[in-house]
mmCIF file of C-alpha atoms in Angstrom:
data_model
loop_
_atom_site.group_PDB
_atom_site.id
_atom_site.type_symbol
_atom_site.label_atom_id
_atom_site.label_comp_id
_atom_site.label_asym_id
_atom_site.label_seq_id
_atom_site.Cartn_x
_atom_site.Cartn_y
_atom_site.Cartn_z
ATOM 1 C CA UNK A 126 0.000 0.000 0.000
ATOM 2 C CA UNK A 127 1.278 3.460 -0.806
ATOM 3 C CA UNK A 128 2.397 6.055 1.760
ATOM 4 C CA UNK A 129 -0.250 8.780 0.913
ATOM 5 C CA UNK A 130 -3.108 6.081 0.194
ATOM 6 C CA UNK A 131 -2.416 4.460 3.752
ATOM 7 C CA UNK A 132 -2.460 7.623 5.659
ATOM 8 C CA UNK A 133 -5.284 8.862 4.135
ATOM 9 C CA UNK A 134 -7.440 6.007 5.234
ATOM 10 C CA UNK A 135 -6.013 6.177 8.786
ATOM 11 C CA UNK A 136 -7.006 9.911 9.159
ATOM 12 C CA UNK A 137 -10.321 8.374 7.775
ATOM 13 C CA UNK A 138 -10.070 5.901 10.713
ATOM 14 C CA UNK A 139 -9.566 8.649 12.744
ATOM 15 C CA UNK A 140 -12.604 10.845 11.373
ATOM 16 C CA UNK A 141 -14.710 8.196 12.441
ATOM 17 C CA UNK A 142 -13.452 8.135 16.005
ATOM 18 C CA UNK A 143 -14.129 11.482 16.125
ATOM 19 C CA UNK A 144 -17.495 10.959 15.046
ATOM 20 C CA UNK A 145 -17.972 7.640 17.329
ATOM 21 C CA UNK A 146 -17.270 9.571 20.139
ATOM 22 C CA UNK A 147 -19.247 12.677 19.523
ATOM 23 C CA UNK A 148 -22.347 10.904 18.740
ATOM 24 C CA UNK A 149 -24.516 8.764 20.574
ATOM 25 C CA UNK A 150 -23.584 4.408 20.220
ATOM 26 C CA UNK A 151 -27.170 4.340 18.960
ATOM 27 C CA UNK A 152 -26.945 6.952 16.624
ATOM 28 C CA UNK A 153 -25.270 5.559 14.284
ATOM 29 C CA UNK A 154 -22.377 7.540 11.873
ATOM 30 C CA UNK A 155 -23.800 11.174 11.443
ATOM 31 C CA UNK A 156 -27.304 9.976 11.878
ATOM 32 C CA UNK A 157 -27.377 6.988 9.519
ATOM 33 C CA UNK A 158 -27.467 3.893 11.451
ATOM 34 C CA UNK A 159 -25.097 1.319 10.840
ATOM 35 C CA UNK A 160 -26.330 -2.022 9.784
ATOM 36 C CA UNK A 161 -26.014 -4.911 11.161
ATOM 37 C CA UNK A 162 -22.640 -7.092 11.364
ATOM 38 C CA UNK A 163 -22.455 -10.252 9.474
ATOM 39 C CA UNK A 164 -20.618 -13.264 10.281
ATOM 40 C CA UNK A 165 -17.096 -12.323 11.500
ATOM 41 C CA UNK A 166 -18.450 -8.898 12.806
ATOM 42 C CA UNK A 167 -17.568 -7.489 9.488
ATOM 43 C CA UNK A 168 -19.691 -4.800 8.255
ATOM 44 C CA UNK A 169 -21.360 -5.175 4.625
ATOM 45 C CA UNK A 170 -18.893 -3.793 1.660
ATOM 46 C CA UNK A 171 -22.028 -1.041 0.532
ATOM 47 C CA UNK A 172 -21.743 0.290 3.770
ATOM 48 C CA UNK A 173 -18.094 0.412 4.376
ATOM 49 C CA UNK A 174 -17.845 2.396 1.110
ATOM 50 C CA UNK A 175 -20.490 4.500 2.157
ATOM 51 C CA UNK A 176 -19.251 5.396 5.328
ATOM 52 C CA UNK A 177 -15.417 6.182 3.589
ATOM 53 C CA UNK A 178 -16.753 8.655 1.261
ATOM 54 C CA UNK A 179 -18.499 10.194 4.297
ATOM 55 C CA UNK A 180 -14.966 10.640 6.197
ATOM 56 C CA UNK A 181 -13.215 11.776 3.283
ATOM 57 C CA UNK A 182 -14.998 14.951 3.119
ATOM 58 C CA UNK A 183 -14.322 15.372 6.592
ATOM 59 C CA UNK A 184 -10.832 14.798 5.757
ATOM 60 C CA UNK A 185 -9.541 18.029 4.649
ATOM 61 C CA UNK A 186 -10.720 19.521 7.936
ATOM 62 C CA UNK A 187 -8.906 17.108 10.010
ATOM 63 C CA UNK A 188 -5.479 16.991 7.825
ATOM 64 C CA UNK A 189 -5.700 21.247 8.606
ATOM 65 C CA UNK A 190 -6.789 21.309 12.199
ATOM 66 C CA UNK A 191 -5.761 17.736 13.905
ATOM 67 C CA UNK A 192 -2.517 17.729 13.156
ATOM 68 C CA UNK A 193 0.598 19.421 12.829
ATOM 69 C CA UNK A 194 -0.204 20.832 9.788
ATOM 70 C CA UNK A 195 -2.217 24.114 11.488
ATOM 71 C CA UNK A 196 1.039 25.054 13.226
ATOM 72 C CA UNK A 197 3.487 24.878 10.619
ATOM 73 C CA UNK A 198 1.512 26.881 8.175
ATOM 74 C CA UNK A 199 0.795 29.353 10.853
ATOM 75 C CA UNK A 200 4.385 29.651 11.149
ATOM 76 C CA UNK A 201 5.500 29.942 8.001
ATOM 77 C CA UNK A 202 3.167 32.434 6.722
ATOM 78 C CA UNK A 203 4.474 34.575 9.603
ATOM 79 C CA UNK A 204 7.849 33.831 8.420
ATOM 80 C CA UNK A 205 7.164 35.066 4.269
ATOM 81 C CA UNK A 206 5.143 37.961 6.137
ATOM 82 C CA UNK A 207 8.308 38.959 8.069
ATOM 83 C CA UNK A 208 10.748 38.401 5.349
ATOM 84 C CA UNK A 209 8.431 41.001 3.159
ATOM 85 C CA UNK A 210 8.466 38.768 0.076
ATOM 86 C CA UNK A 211 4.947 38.709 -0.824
ATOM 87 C CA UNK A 212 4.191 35.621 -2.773
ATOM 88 C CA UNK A 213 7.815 33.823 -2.669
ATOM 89 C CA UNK A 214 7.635 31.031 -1.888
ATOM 90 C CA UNK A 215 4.070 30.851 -2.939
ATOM 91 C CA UNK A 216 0.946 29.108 -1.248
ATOM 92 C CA UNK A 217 1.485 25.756 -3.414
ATOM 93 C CA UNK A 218 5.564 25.197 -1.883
ATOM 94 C CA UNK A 219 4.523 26.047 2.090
ATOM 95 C CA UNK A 220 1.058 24.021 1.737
ATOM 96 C CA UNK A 221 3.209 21.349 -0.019
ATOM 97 C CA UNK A 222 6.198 21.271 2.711
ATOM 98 C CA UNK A 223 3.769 21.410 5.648
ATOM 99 C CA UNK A 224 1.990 18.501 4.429
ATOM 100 C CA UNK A 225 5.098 16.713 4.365
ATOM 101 C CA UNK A 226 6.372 17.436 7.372
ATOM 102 C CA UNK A 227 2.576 16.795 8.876
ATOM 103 C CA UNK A 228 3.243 13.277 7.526
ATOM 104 C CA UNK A 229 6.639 13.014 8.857
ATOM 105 C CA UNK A 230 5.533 13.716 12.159
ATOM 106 C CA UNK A 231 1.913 12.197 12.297
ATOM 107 C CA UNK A 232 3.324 8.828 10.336
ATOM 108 C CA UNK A 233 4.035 7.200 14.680
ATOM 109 C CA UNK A 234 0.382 7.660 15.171
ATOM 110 C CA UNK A 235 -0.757 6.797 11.970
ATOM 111 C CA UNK A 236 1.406 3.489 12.333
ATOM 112 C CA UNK A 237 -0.213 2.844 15.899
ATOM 113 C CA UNK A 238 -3.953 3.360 14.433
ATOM 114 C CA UNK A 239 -3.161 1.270 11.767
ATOM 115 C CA UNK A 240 -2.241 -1.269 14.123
ATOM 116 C CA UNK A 241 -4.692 -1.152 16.945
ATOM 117 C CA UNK A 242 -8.107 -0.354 14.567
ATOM 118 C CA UNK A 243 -7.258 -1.185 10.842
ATOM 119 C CA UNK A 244 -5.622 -4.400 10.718
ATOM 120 C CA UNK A 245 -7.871 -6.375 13.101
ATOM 121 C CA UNK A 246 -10.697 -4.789 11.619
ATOM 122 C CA UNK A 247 -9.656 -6.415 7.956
ATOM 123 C CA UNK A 248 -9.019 -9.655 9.254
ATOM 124 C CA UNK A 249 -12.565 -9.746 10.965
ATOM 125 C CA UNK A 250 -11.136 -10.128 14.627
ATOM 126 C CA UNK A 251 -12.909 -6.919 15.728
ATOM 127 C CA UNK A 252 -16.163 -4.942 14.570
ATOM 128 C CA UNK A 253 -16.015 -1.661 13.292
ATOM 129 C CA UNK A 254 -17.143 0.350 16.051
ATOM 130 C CA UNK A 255 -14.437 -1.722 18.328
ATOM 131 C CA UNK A 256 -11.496 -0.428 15.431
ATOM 132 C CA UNK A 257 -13.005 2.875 15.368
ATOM 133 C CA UNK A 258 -12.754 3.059 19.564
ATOM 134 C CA UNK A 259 -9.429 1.578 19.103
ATOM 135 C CA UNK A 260 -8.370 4.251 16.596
ATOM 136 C CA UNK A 261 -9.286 7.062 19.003
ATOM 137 C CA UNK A 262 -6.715 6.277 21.695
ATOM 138 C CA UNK A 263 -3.802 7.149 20.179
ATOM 139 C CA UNK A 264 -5.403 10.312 18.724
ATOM 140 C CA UNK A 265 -6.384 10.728 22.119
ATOM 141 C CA UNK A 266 -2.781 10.541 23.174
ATOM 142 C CA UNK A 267 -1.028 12.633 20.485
ATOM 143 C CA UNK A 268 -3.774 15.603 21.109
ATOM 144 C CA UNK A 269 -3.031 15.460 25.218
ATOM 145 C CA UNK A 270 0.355 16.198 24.661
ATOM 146 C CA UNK A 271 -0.054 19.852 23.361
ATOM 147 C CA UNK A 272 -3.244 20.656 24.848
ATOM 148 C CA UNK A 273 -3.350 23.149 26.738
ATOM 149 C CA UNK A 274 -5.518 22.903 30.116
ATOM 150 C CA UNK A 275 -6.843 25.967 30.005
ATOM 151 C CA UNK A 276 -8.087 25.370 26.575
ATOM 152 C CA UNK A 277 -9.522 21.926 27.642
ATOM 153 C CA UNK A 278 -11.603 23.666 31.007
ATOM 154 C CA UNK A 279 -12.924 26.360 28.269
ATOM 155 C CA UNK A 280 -14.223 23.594 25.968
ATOM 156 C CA UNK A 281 -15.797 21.876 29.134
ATOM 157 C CA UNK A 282 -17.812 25.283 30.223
ATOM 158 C CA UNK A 283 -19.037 25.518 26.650
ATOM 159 C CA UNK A 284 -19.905 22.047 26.372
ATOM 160 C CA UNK A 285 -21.412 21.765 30.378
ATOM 161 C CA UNK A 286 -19.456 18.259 30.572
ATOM 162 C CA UNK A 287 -18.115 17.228 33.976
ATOM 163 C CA UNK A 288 -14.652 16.983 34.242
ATOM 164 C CA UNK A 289 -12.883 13.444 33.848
ATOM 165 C CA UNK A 290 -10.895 11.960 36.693
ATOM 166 C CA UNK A 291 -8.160 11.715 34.531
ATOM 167 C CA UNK A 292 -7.326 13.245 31.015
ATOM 168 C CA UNK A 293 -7.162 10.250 29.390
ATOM 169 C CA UNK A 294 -11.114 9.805 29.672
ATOM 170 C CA UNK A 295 -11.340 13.344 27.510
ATOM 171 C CA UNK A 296 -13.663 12.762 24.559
ATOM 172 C CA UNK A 297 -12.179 13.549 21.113
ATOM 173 C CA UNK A 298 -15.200 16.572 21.106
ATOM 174 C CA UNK A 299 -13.619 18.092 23.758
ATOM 175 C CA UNK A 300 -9.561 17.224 22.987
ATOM 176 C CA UNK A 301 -10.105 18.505 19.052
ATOM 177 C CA UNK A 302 -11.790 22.258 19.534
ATOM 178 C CA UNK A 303 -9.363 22.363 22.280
ATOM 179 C CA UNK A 304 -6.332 21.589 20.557
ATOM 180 C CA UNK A 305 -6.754 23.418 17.778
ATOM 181 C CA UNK A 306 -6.925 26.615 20.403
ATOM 182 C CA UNK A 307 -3.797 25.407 21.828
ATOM 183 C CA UNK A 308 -1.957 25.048 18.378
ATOM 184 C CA UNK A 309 -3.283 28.748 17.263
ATOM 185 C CA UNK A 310 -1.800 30.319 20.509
ATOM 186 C CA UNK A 311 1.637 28.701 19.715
ATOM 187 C CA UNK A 312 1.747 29.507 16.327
ATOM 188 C CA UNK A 313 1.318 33.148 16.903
ATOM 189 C CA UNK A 314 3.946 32.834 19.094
ATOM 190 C CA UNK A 315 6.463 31.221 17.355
ATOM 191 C CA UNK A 316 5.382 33.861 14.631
ATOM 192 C CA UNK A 317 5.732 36.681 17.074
ATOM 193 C CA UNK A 318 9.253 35.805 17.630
ATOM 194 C CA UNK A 319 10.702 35.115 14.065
ATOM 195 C CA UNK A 320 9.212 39.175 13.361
ATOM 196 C CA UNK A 321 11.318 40.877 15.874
ATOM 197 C CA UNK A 322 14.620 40.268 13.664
ATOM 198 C CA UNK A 323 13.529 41.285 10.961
ATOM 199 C CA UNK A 324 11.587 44.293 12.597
ATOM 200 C CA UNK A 325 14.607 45.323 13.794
ATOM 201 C CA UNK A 326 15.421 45.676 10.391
ATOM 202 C CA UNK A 327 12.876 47.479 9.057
ATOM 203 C CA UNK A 328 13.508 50.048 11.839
ATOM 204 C CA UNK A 329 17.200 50.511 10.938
ATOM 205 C CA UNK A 330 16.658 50.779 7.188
ATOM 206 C CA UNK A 331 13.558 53.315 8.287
ATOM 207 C CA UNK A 332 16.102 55.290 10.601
ATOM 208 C CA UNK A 333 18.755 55.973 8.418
ATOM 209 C CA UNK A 334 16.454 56.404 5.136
ATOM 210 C CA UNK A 335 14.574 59.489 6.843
ATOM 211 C CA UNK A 336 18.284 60.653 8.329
ATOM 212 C CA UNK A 337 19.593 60.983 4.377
ATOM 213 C CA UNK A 338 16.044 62.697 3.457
ATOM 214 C CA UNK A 339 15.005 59.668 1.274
ATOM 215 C CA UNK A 340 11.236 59.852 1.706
ATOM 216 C CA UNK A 341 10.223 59.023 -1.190
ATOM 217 C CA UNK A 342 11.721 55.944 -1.855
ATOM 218 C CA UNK A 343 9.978 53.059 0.574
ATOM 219 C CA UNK A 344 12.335 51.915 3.481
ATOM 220 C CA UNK A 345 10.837 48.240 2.405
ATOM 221 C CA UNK A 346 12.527 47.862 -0.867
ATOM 222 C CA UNK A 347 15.762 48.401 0.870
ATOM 223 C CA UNK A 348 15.079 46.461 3.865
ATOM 224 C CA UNK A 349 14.242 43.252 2.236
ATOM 225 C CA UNK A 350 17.757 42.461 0.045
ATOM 226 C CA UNK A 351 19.453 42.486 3.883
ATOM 227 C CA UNK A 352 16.981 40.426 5.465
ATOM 228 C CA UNK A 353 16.599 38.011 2.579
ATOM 229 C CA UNK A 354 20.700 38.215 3.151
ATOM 230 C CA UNK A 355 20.319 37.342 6.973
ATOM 231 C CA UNK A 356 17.974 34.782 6.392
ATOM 232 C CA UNK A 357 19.995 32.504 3.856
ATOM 233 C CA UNK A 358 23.585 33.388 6.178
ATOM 234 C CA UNK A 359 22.020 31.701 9.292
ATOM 235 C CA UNK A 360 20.448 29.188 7.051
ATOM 236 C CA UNK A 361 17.058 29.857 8.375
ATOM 237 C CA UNK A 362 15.122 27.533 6.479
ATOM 238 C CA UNK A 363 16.973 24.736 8.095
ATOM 239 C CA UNK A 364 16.512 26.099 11.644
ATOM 240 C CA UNK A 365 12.761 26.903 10.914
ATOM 241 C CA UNK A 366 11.530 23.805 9.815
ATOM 242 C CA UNK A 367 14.443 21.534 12.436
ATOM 243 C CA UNK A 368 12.913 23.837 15.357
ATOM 244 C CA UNK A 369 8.853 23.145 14.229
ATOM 245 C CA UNK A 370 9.594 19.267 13.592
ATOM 246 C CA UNK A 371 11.307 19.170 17.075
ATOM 247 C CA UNK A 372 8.931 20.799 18.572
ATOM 248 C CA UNK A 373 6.388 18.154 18.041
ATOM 249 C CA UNK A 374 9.097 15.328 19.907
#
């Protein structure tokens, strides 16, 4: 099976934990109940397929905001903004090496789910619903780890849900919204601190520019040769990405 093919029908696994958990037992997948398991506790081909094309439209959404993917494009937008370069590199190269790295990082997890829910569930040892439950603890585990608990006690209030003994009992409803706060706060500050450099920058060029009466020519243009220049000396690409992958380990 091919890298990309395989992880996308883990994060489909993964969709469907989401879902499991979020939703009644009774209810079925997003209202449609499930029907009955045949022999083996296998679940009818129709309905598998049905139920895949259902995740995979919720699998955009969880490739953006359930993984590592929502920080590193967070952070290197802030990076082109700060380097003043408009559109280089452009949307297609920092979508492209985010959702590499994402599956750099997330491929542990992906492995573990694969493991625990998808395999047993192909050779008919478990049901679907036991995979899918399966699936959802190490999801579980890779979102507790950069939670944040104030996040988590926000997503409680809204949600009036009692607070587990422990935070492994969290339900993916609560972990995801809460996550994806967490991730968004860390971004911006990761962003925050790659500007300052390069503001400090801007404010030299600025300085001397108005000292020599150049008004009308914008301090940006001349800024943006010397920290294009700083960038590629310090090899910042290198420590950008090194620092966000190790960040996740």
């Amino acid at each position: 099976m091919s890298g990309p093919r395989r992880l996308a029908r883990l994060l489909c696994l993964a969709v469907l934990a989401a879902a499991l958990h979020a939703a009644p037992a009774s209810s079925g997948f997003l209202g449609i109940p499930l029907a009955p398991a045949k022999a083996g506790g296998q679940v009818s081909v129709p309905m598998q397929i049905v139920i895949l094309l259902a995740a995979l439209t919720l699998l955009p959404a969880v490739i953006m905001s359930v993984t590592p993917f929502l920080r590193i494009t967070i952070v290197l937008h802030f990076l082109r903004q700060a380097l003043g370069t408009q559109t280089t590199p452009s949307n297609q190269v920092l979508i492209g090496l985010a959702l590499f790295l994402t599956v750099l990082i997330i491929q542990p997890v992906a492995s573990e789910i694969h493991a625990q829910g998808w395999q047993p569930m192909e050779r008919g040892e478990i049901t679907l619903q036991q995979a899918l439950e399966r699936a959802g603890k190490p999801m579980k585990a890779f979102l507790l780890k950069y939670v944040r608990e104030k996040d988590v006690k926000l997503m409680l209030e809204i949600s009036k849900t009692p607070a587990p003994a422990t935070p492994a009992e969290l339900e993916l409803r609560i972990l995801v919204p809460a996550y994806v706060l967490s991730e968004l706060k860390t971004g911006f500050q990761i962003g925050a601190v790659l500007f300052l450099p390069f503001l400090i920058i801007d404010l030299v060029v600025a300085s001397v520019t108005l000292s020599v009466g150049m008004i009308q020519l914008p301090p940006v243009m001349l800024s943006a040769p010397f920290k294009i220049l700083l960038f590629v000396l310090v090899d910042g690409w290198n420590l950008v990405v090194g620092s966000l992958v190790k960040s996740f380990y």
